[in-house]
C-alpha cells in the first residue's frame, strides 16, 4: 500500500484568503491551492508601531552640522556666548524658516530651536 503525501498550506507559497461565510457572521481563512480551511472563532488583533526617527535623522545627522556658521547666540544650558545655527523650512512655504542652534562648547553641545 502506497502512502500519499498531502502537502499543507504551510509548505506552499500560497497565501491564505480571508472569506466571509454566506449567511453567517463568521469568517475563515482558506487556501486557494489546497483544501485547507481555518474558521476564525475569536477576534484577532495585532498592532505594529513604526520606529520613530531620531531628531538627528530628520535634520541630517551629525554631517548636517559640519559646515554651518556660528552666531552670537548664548546657550541656554551652559551660557556659552556662541552657537552654530542652520535654518530649515519645516512648515509651509508661507511660514518663516525655523532656526536650529547647537552650542559651540564641545562639552555641552546643547541643541535648541528658535
XYZ file of N, CA and C in Angstrom:
342
model
N 0.844 -1.172 0.000
C 0.000 0.000 0.000
C 0.895 1.242 0.000
N 0.662 2.123 -0.943
C 1.456 3.340 -1.051
C 0.848 4.431 -0.180
N 1.726 5.175 0.445
C 1.260 6.322 1.231
C 1.328 7.558 0.353
N 0.298 8.317 0.408
C 0.267 9.553 -0.357
C 0.612 10.707 0.571
N 1.484 11.551 0.114
C 1.865 12.715 0.908
C 0.911 13.862 0.582
N 0.347 14.449 1.599
C -0.537 15.596 1.421
C 0.230 16.832 1.868
N 0.369 17.760 0.964
C 1.086 18.992 1.301
C 0.144 19.953 2.005
N 0.603 20.555 3.056
C -0.227 21.534 3.764
C 0.026 22.921 3.180
N -0.812 23.882 3.525
C -0.671 25.243 3.014
C 0.608 25.887 3.525
N 1.122 25.405 4.673
C 2.343 25.990 5.229
C 3.558 25.677 4.359
N 3.514 24.572 3.609
C 4.639 24.189 2.765
C 4.588 24.862 1.403
N 3.490 25.487 1.088
C 3.324 26.138 -0.203
C 3.642 27.618 -0.081
N 3.713 28.249 -1.207
C 3.939 29.693 -1.195
C 2.635 30.469 -1.315
N 1.515 29.757 -1.346
C 0.210 30.413 -1.467
C -0.142 31.131 -0.168
N -0.883 32.205 -0.302
C -1.342 32.939 0.866
C -2.773 32.537 1.180
N -3.118 32.675 2.440
C -4.491 32.381 2.837
C -5.376 33.577 2.519
N -6.573 33.290 2.104
C -7.540 34.325 1.747
C -8.601 34.394 2.836
N -8.934 35.593 3.274
C -9.985 35.770 4.273
C -11.327 35.758 3.556
N -12.210 34.854 3.972
C -13.518 34.715 3.334
C -14.618 34.896 4.364
N -15.698 35.529 3.946
C -16.887 35.641 4.786
C -17.834 34.529 4.365
N -18.311 33.766 5.348
C -19.229 32.677 5.021
C -20.628 33.239 4.821
N -21.286 32.786 3.791
C -22.619 33.290 3.456
C -23.630 32.880 4.520
N -24.439 33.839 4.930
C -25.495 33.568 5.891
C -25.021 33.459 7.333
N -23.744 33.644 7.587
C -23.218 33.551 8.951
C -22.367 34.777 9.243
N -22.137 34.997 10.518
C -21.331 36.142 10.922
C -19.873 35.751 11.131
N -19.502 34.574 10.727
C -18.143 34.121 10.976
C -17.317 34.193 9.697
N -16.036 34.322 9.868
C -15.101 34.384 8.754
C -14.179 33.178 8.819
N -13.459 32.956 7.722
C -12.498 31.861 7.716
C -11.356 32.204 6.769
N -10.212 31.571 7.046
C -9.071 31.649 6.155
C -9.090 30.401 5.295
N -8.903 30.567 4.000
C -8.917 29.425 3.090
C -7.765 29.546 2.105
N -7.183 28.401 1.783
C -6.101 28.334 0.810
C -6.704 28.099 -0.573
N -6.189 28.796 -1.563
C -6.693 28.650 -2.932
C -6.123 27.430 -3.653
N -5.035 26.870 -3.147
C -4.384 25.762 -3.852
C -4.569 24.410 -3.179
N -5.063 24.392 -1.964
C -5.312 23.125 -1.273
C -6.609 23.254 -0.473
N -7.107 22.178 0.099
C -8.397 22.252 0.796
C -8.329 22.813 2.220
N -7.203 23.384 2.626
C -7.064 23.887 3.991
C -8.038 25.033 4.251
N -8.758 24.948 5.391
C -9.682 25.991 5.838
C -9.525 26.131 7.345
N -9.454 27.365 7.828
C -9.383 27.630 9.264
C -10.472 28.634 9.608
N -11.448 28.204 10.422
C -12.532 29.092 10.848
C -12.022 30.045 11.920
N -12.367 31.299 11.789
C -11.988 32.309 12.773
C -13.063 32.301 13.843
N -12.674 31.933 15.069
C -13.650 31.802 16.151
C -13.589 32.949 17.149
N -12.534 33.746 17.078
C -12.427 34.873 18.007
C -11.724 36.027 17.309
N -11.835 37.192 17.899
C -11.219 38.380 17.330
C -9.702 38.290 17.495
N -8.992 38.556 16.424
C -7.531 38.513 16.444
C -7.026 39.900 16.085
N -6.179 40.453 16.927
C -5.614 41.768 16.642
C -4.103 41.698 16.743
N -3.474 42.557 15.994
C -2.026 42.663 16.022
C -1.673 44.104 15.690
N -0.960 44.749 16.585
C -0.584 46.142 16.365
C 0.916 46.227 16.124
N 1.267 47.001 15.128
C 2.675 47.262 14.831
C 2.852 48.768 14.813
N 3.816 49.232 15.571
C 4.101 50.651 15.626
C 5.404 50.919 14.878
N 5.412 51.903 13.999
C 6.650 52.196 13.281
C 7.691 52.782 14.224
N 8.941 52.490 13.942
C 10.026 53.028 14.750
C 10.142 54.521 14.458
N 10.124 55.320 15.509
C 10.226 56.762 15.340
C 11.665 57.141 15.022
N 11.831 58.098 14.144
C 13.164 58.564 13.792
C 13.676 59.499 14.875
N 14.973 59.472 15.073
C 15.606 60.410 15.991
C 15.617 61.789 15.327
N 15.704 62.824 16.140
C 15.732 64.185 15.616
C 16.931 64.359 14.691
N 18.076 63.745 15.036
C 19.267 63.839 14.188
C 19.010 63.284 12.796
N 18.277 62.181 12.704
C 17.984 61.588 11.399
C 17.157 62.539 10.545
N 16.209 63.216 11.155
C 15.338 64.135 10.424
C 16.115 65.368 9.969
N 17.026 65.857 10.813
C 17.788 67.066 10.495
C 19.054 66.780 9.699
N 19.335 65.537 9.364
C 20.511 65.226 8.557
C 21.661 64.646 9.350
N 21.502 64.416 10.635
C 22.545 63.798 11.449
C 23.696 64.745 11.747
N 24.809 64.178 12.198
C 25.982 64.972 12.576
C 26.584 65.683 11.370
N 26.465 65.097 10.187
C 27.038 65.698 8.979
C 26.381 67.035 8.642
N 25.160 67.237 9.056
C 24.458 68.491 8.763
C 25.083 69.669 9.500
N 25.775 69.417 10.608
C 26.364 70.479 11.412
C 27.827 70.747 11.053
N 28.404 70.040 10.077
C 29.835 70.167 9.786
C 30.237 71.532 9.237
N 29.519 72.088 8.309
C 29.926 73.340 7.653
C 28.924 74.467 7.873
N 28.450 74.599 9.094
C 27.476 75.656 9.377
C 28.172 76.853 10.016
N 27.537 77.999 9.959
C 28.082 79.225 10.539
C 27.748 79.298 12.023
N 28.431 80.201 12.719
C 28.125 80.431 14.132
C 27.683 81.880 14.301
N 26.992 82.116 15.396
C 26.463 83.448 15.677
C 26.569 83.731 17.170
N 26.355 84.974 17.547
C 26.426 85.382 18.949
C 25.090 85.108 19.633
N 24.762 83.847 19.775
C 23.529 83.413 20.453
C 23.956 82.612 21.677
N 23.674 83.100 22.894
C 24.120 82.370 24.091
C 23.350 81.059 24.294
N 24.067 80.058 24.765
C 23.462 78.753 25.045
C 22.609 78.849 26.308
N 21.361 78.408 26.276
C 20.517 78.477 27.469
C 20.934 77.485 28.553
N 21.769 76.503 28.216
C 22.170 75.492 29.196
C 23.470 75.872 29.905
N 24.529 76.191 29.129
C 25.836 76.466 29.750
C 26.246 77.933 29.632
N 25.447 78.758 28.982
C 25.674 80.192 28.791
C 26.910 80.512 27.958
N 27.366 79.570 27.139
C 28.458 79.847 26.203
C 27.969 80.934 25.251
N 28.822 81.920 24.912
C 28.334 83.071 24.139
C 28.043 82.809 22.655
N 28.490 81.680 22.092
C 28.282 81.443 20.658
C 27.594 80.105 20.412
N 26.901 80.047 19.265
C 26.215 78.810 18.880
C 26.247 78.670 17.362
N 26.344 77.425 16.898
C 26.193 77.136 15.468
C 24.708 77.237 15.143
N 24.398 77.562 13.895
C 22.986 77.625 13.527
C 22.780 77.168 12.090
N 21.571 76.680 11.817
C 21.134 76.384 10.448
C 19.639 76.633 10.383
N 19.188 76.983 9.198
C 17.774 77.275 9.000
C 17.173 76.263 8.039
N 16.000 75.748 8.412
C 15.287 74.780 7.588
C 13.835 75.200 7.447
N 13.265 74.878 6.310
C 11.842 75.137 6.082
C 11.073 73.935 6.619
N 10.516 74.044 7.823
C 9.821 72.917 8.449
C 8.311 72.994 8.291
N 7.819 74.162 7.941
C 6.374 74.326 7.755
C 6.098 74.704 6.314
N 4.917 75.213 6.050
C 4.555 75.576 4.677
C 5.418 76.744 4.190
N 5.439 76.944 2.894
C 6.315 77.942 2.281
C 5.986 79.369 2.706
N 4.750 79.640 3.095
C 4.398 80.998 3.502
C 4.753 81.284 4.960
N 5.250 80.293 5.686
C 5.697 80.469 7.074
C 7.207 80.726 7.078
N 7.724 81.426 8.107
C 9.176 81.660 8.158
C 9.949 80.361 8.434
N 11.229 80.380 8.085
C 12.084 79.216 8.313
C 12.343 79.052 9.809
N 12.604 77.820 10.232
C 12.926 77.530 11.628
C 14.440 77.529 11.777
N 14.948 78.233 12.798
C 16.387 78.284 13.055
C 16.725 77.292 14.154
N 17.667 76.397 13.866
C 18.146 75.414 14.827
C 19.531 75.835 15.290
N 19.788 75.718 16.597
C 21.067 76.108 17.180
C 21.726 74.912 17.854
N 23.065 74.945 17.877
C 23.855 73.949 18.607
C 24.981 74.702 19.294
N 25.139 74.471 20.578
C 26.148 75.169 21.370
C 27.549 74.896 20.814
N 28.382 75.954 20.730
C 29.763 75.815 20.243
C 30.666 75.150 21.272
N 30.248 75.097 22.528
C 31.028 74.441 23.575
C 30.982 72.927 23.336
N 32.146 72.308 23.089
C 32.213 70.875 22.759
C 31.704 69.998 23.900
N 31.900 70.418 25.157
C 31.419 69.622 26.294
C 29.902 69.701 26.444
N 29.302 70.776 25.969
C 27.856 70.961 26.116
C 27.110 70.386 24.909
N 27.261 71.003 23.749
C 26.598 70.533 22.536
C 25.078 70.602 22.580
N 24.529 71.407 23.478
C 23.070 71.532 23.625
C 22.446 72.039 22.326
N 21.272 71.512 21.988
C 20.561 71.922 20.773
C 19.207 72.501 21.137
N 18.840 73.545 20.432
C 17.529 74.154 20.622
C 17.126 74.834 19.320
N 15.894 75.299 19.277
C 15.424 75.990 18.077
C 14.726 77.277 18.464
N 14.663 78.155 17.497
C 14.067 79.462 17.727
C 12.766 79.568 16.979
